[in-house]
Tab-separated table of N, CA and C and ligand atoms in Angstrom:
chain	number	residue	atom	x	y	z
R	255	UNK	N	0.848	-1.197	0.000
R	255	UNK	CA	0.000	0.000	0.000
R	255	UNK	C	0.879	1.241	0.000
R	256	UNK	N	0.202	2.369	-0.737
R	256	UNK	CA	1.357	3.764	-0.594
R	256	UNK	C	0.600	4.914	-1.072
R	257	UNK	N	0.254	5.934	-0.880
R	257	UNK	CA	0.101	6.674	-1.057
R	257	UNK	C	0.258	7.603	-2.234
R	258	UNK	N	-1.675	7.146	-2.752
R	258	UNK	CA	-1.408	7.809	-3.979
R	258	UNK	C	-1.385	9.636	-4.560
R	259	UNK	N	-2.531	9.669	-3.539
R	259	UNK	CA	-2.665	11.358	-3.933
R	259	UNK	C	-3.373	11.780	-2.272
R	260	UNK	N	-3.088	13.426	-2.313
R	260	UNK	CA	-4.261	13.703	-1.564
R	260	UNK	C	-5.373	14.908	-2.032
R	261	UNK	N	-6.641	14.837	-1.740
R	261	UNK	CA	-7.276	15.480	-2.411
R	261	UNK	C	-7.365	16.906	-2.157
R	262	UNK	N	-7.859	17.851	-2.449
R	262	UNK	CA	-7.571	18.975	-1.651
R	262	UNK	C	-8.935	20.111	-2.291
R	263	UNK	N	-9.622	20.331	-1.868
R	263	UNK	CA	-10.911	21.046	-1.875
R	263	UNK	C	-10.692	22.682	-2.171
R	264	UNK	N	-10.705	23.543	-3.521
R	264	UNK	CA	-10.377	24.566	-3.283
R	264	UNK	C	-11.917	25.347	-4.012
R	265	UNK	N	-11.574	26.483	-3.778
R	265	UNK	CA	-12.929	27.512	-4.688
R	265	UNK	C	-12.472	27.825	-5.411
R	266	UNK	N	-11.415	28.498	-6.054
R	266	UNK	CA	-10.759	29.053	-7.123
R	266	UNK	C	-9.582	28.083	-7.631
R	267	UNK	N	-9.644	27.519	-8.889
R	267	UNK	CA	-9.061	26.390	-9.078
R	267	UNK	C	-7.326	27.142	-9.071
R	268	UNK	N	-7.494	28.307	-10.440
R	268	UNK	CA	-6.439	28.539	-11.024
R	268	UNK	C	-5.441	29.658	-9.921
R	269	UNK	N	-5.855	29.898	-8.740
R	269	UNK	CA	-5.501	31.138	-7.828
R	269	UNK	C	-4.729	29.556	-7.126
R	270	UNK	N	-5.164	28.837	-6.548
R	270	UNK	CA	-4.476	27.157	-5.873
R	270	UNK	C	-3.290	26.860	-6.702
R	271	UNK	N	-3.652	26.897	-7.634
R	271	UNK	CA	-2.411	26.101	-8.516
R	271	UNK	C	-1.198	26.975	-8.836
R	272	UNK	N	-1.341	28.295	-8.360
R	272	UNK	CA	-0.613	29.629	-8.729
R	272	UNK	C	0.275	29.635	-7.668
R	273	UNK	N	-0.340	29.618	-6.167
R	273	UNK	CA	-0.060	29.275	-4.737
R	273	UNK	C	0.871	27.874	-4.724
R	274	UNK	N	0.122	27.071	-5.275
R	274	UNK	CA	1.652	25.426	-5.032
R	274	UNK	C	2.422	25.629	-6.056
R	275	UNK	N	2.609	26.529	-6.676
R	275	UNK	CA	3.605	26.191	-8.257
R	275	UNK	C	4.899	27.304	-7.627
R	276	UNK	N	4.206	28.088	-6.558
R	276	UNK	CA	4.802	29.119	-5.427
R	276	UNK	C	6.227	28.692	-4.913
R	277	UNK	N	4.883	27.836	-3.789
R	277	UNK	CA	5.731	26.988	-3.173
R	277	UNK	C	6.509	26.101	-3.148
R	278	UNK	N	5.986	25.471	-4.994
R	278	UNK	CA	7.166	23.966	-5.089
R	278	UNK	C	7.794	24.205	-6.344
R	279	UNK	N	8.368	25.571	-6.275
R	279	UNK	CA	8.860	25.985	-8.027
R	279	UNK	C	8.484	24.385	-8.968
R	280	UNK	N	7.047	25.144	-9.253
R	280	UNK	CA	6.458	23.588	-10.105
R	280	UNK	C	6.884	24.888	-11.622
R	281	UNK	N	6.769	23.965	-12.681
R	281	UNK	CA	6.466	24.703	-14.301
R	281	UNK	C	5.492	24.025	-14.557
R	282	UNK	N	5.170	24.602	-15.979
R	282	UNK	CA	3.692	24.702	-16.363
R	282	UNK	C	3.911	23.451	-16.025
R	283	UNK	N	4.701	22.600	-17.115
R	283	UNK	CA	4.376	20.919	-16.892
R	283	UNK	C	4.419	19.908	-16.056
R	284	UNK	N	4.190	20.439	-15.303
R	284	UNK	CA	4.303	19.794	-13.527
R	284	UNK	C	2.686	19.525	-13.457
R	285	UNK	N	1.921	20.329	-14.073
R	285	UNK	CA	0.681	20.818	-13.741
R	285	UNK	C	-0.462	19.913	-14.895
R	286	UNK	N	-1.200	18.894	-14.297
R	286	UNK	CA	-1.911	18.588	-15.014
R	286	UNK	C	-3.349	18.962	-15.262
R	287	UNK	N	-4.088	19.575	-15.874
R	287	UNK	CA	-5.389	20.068	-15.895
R	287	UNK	C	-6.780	19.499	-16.198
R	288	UNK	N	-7.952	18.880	-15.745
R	288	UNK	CA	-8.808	18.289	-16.584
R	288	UNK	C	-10.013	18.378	-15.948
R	289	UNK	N	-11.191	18.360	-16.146
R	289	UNK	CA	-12.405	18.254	-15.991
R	289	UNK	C	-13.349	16.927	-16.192
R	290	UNK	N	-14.026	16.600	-14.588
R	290	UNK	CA	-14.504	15.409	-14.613
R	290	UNK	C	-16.072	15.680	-14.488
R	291	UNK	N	-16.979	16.197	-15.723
R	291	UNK	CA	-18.176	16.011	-15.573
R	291	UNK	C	-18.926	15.215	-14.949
R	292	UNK	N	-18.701	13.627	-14.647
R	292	UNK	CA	-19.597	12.756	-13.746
R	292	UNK	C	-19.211	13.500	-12.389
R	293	UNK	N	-18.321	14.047	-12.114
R	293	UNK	CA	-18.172	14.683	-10.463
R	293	UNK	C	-18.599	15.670	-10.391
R	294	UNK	N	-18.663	16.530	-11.605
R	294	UNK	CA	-18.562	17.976	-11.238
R	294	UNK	C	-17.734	18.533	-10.732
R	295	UNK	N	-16.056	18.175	-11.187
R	295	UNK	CA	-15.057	19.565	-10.888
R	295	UNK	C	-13.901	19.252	-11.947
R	296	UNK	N	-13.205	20.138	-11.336
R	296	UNK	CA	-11.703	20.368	-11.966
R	296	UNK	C	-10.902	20.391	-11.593
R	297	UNK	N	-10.366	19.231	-12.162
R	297	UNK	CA	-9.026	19.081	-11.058
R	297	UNK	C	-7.553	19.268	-11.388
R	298	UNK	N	-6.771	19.813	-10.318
R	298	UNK	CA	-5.314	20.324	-10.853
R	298	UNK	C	-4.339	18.890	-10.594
R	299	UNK	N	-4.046	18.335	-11.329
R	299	UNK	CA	-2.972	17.145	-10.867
R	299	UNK	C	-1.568	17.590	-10.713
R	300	UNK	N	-1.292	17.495	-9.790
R	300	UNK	CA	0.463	18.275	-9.119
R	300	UNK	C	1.249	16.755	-8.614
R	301	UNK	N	2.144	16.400	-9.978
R	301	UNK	CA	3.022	15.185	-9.844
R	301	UNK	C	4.039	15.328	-9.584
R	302	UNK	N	3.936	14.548	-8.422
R	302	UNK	CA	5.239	14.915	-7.231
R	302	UNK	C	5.977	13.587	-7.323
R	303	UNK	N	6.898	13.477	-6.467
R	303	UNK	CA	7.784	11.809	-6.162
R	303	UNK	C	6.716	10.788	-5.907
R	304	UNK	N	5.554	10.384	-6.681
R	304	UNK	CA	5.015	9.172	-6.572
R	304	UNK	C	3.542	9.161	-5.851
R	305	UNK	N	3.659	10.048	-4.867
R	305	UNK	CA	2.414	10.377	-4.736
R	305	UNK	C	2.074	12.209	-5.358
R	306	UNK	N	0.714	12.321	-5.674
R	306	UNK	CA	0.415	13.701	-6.267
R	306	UNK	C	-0.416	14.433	-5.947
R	307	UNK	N	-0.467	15.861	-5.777
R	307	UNK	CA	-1.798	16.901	-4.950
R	307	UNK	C	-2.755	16.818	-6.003
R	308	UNK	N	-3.640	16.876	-5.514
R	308	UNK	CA	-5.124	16.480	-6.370
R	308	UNK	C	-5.719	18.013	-5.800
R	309	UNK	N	-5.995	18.903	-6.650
R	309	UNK	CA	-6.681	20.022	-6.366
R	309	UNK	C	-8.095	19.900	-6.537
R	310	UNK	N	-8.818	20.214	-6.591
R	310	UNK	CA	-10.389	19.973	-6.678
R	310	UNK	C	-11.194	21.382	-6.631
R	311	UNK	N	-11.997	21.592	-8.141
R	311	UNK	CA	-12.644	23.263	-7.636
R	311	UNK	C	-13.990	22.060	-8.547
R	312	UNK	N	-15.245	22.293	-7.557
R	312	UNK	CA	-16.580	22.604	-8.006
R	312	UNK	C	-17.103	23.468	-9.130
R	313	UNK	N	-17.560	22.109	-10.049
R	313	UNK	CA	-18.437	23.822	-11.666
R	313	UNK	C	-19.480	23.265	-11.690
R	314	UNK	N	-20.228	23.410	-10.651
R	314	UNK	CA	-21.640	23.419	-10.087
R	314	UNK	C	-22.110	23.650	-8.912
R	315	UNK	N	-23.007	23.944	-8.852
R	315	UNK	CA	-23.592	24.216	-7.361
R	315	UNK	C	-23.898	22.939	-6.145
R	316	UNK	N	-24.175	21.986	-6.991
R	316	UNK	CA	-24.558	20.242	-7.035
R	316	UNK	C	-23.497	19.684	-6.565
R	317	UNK	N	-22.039	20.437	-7.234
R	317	UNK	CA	-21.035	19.044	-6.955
R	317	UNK	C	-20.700	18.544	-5.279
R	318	UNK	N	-20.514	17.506	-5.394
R	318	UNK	CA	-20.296	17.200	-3.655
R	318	UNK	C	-18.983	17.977	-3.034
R	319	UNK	N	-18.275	18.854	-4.468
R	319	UNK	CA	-17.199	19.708	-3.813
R	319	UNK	C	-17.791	20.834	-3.021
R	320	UNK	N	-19.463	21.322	-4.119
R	320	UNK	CA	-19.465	22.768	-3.270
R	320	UNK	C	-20.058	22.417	-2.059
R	321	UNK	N	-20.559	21.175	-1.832
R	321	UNK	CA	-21.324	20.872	-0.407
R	321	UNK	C	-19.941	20.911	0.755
R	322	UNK	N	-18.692	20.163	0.270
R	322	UNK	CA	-17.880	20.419	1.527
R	322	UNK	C	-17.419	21.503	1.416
R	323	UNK	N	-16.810	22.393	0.292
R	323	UNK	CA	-16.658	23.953	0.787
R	323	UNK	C	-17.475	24.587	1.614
R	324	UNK	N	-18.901	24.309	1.388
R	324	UNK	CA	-19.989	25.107	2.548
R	324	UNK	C	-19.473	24.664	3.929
R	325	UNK	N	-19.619	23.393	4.054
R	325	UNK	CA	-19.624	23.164	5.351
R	325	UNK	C	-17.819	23.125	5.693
R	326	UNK	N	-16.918	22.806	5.541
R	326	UNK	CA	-15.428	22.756	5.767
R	326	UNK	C	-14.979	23.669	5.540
R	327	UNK	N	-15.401	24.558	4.392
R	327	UNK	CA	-13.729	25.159	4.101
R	327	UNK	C	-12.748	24.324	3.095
R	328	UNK	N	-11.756	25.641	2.251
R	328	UNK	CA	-10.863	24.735	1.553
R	328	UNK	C	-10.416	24.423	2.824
R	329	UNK	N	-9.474	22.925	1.554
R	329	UNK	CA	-8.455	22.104	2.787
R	329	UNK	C	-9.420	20.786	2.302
R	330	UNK	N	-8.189	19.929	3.032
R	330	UNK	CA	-7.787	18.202	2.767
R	330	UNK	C	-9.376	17.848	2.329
R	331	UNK	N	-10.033	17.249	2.173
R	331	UNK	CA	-10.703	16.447	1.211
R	331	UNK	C	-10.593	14.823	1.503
R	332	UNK	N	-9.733	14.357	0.802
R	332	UNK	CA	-9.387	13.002	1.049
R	332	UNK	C	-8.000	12.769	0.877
R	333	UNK	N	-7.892	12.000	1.475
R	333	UNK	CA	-6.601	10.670	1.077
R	333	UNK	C	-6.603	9.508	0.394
R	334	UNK	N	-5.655	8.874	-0.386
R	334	UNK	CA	-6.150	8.135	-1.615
R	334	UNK	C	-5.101	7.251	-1.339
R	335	UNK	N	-4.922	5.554	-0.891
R	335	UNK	CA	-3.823	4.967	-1.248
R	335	UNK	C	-3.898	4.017	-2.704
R	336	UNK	N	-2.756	3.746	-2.272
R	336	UNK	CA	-2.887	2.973	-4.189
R	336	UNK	C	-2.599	1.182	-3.422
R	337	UNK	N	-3.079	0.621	-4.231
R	337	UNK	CA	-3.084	-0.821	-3.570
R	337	UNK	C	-3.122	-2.101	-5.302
R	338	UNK	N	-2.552	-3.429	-4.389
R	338	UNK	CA	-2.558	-3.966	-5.794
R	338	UNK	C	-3.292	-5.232	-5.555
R	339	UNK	N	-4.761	-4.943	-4.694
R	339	UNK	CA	-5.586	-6.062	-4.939
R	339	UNK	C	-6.697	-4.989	-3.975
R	340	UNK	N	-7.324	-4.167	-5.403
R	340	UNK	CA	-8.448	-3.724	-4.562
R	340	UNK	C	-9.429	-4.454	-4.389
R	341	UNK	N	-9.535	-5.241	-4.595
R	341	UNK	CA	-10.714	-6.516	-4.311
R	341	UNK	C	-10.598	-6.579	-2.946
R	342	UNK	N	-9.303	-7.335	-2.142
R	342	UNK	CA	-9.187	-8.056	-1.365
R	342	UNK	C	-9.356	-6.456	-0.311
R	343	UNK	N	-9.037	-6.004	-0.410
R	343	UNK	CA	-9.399	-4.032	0.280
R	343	UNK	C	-10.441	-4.145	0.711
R	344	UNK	N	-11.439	-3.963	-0.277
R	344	UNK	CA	-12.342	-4.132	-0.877
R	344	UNK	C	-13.359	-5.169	0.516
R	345	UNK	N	-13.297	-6.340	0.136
R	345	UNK	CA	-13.698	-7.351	1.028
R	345	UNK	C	-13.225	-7.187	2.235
R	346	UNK	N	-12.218	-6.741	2.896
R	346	UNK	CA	-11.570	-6.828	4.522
R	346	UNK	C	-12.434	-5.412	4.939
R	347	UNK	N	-12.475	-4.222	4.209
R	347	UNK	CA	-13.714	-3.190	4.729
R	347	UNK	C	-14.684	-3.677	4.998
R	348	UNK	N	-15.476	-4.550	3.832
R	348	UNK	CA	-16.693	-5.060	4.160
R	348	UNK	C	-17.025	-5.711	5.240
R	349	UNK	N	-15.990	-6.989	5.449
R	349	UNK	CA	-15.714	-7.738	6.802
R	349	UNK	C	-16.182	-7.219	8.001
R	350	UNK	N	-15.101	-5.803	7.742
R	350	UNK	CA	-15.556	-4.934	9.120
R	350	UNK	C	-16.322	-4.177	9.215
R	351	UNK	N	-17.699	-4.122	8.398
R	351	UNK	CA	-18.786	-3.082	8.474
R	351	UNK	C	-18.390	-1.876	8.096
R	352	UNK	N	-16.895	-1.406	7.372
R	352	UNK	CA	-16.928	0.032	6.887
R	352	UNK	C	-17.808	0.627	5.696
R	353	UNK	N	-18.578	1.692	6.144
R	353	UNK	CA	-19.146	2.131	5.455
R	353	UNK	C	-18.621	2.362	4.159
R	354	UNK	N	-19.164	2.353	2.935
R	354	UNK	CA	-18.194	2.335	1.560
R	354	UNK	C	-19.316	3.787	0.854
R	355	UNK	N	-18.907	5.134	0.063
R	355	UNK	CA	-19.368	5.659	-0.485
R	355	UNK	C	-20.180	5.180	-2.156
R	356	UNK	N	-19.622	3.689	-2.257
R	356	UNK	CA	-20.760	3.339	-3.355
R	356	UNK	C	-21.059	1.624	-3.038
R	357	UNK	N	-22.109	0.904	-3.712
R	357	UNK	CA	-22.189	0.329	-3.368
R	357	UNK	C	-20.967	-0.980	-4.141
R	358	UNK	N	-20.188	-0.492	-4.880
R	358	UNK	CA	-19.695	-1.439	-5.413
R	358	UNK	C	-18.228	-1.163	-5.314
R	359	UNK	N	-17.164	-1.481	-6.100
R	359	UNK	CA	-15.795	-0.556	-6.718
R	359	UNK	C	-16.329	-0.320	-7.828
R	360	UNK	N	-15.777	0.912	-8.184
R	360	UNK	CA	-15.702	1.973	-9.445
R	360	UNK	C	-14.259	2.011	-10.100
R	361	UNK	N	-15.065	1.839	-11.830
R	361	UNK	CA	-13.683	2.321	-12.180
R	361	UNK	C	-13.729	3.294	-13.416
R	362	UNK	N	-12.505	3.725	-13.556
R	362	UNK	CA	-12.249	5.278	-14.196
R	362	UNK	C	-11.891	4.607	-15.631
R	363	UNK	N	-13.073	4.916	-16.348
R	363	UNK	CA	-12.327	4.347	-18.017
R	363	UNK	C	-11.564	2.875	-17.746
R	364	UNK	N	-10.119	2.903	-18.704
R	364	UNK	CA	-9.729	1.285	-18.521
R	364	UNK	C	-8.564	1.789	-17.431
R	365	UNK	N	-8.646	2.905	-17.476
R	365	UNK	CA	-7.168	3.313	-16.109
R	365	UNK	C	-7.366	2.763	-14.712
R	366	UNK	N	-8.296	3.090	-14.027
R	366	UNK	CA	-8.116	2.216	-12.975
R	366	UNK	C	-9.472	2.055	-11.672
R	367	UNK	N	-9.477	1.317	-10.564
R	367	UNK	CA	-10.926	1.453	-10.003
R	367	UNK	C	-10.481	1.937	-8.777
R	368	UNK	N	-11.546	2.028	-8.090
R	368	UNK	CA	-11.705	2.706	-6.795
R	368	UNK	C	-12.735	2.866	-6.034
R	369	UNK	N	-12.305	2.356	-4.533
R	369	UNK	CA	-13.937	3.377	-4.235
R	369	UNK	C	-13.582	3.715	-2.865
R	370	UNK	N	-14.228	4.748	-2.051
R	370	UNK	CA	-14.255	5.502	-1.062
R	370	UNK	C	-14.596	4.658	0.128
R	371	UNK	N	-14.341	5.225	1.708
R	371	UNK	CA	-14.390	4.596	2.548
R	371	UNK	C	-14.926	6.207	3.597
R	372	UNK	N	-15.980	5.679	4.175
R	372	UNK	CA	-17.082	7.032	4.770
R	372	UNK	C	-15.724	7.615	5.814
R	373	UNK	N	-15.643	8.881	5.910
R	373	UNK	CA	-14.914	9.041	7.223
R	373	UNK	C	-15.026	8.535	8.690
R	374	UNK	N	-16.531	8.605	8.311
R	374	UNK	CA	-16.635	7.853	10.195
R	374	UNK	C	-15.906	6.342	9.969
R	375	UNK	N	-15.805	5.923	9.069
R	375	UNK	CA	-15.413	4.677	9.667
R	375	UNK	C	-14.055	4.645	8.992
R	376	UNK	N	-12.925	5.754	9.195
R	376	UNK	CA	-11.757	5.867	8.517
R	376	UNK	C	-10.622	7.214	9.203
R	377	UNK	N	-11.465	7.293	10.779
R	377	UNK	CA	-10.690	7.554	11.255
R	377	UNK	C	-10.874	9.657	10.964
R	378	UNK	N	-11.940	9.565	10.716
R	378	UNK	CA	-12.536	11.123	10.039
R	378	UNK	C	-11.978	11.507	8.843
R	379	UNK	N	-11.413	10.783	7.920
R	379	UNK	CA	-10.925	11.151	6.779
R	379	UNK	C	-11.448	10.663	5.590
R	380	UNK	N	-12.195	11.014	4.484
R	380	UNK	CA	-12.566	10.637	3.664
R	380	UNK	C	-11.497	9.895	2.939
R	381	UNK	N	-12.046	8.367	2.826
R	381	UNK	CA	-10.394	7.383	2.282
R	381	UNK	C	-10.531	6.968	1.034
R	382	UNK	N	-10.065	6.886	-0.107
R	382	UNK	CA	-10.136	6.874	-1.222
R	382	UNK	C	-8.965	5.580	-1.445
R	383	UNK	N	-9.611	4.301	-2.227
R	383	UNK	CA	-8.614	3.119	-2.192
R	383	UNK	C	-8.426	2.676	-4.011
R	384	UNK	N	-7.249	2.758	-4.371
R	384	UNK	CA	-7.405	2.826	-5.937
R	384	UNK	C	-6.209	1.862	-6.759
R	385	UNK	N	-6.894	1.051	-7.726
R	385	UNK	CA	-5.773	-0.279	-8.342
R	385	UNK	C	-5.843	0.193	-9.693
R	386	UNK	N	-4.606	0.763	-10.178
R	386	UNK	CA	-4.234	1.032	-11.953
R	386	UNK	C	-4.848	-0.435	-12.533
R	387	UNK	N	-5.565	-0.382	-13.242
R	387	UNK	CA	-5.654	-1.770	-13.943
R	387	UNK	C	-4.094	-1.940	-15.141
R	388	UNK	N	-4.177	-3.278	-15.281
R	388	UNK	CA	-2.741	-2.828	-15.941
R	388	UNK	C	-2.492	-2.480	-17.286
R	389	UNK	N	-1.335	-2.222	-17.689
R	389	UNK	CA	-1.253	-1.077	-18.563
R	389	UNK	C	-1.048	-0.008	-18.448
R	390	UNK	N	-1.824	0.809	-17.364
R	390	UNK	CA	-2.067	1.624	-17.290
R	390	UNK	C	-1.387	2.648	-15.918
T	146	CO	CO1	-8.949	11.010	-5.320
């Protein structure tokens, strides 16, 4: 297990990414940019030594980003490890009654799956558990 990204909840996507490129003399190409309509946001990918900052801005009112800006505040979001049998993850949560944010694993195109783990049962942190399918 290792640590893939962490997520990070902002309101202004491009003012965030201006701020870490600050702080981690990033260049443009450090900086990955893209928009995930099934979520509703936009996210800044900042690829670091192996694990990467996941920026996150809401382009809707709907997205479950602008619901935790209301109530949180920017700031952390989730944590994401990377694992190489999300199944077996997968099943040992279940084991233990952790609440899971879907009812199944999800996966992203042929790149890779994932699925969330509720904070209450993760220690207050929204946990995000994710397997590259391979190839990829
Ligand atoms: Co994530």
């Amino acid at each position: 297990m290792q640590l893939d990204h962490i997520g990070i909840a902002v309101n202004d996507l491009d003012c965030a990414v201006e701020v870490f490129s600050l702080m981690l003399g990033l260049k443009p190409g450090d900086v990955f940019i893209r928009e995930v309509p099934a979520e509703k946001v936009r996210i800044a990918e900042i690829e670091m030594d192996g694990t990467n900052v996941e920026l996150m801005e809401p382009t809707s009112e709907d997205s479950p980003i602008s619901g935790f800006l209301a109530k949180r505040g920017h700031g952390v979001h989730h944590i994401c490890f990377r694992t190489g049998d999300i199944d077996a993850v997968w099943a040992d949560m279940k084991a233990r009654g952790a609440r899971t944010l879907s009812d199944d694993i999800r996966s992203v195109g042929r790149a890779y799956r994932y699925f969330f783990v509720h904070p209450k049962d993760a220690a207050g942190i929204l946990t995000e558990f994710k397997q590259p399918i391979e190839g990829h």
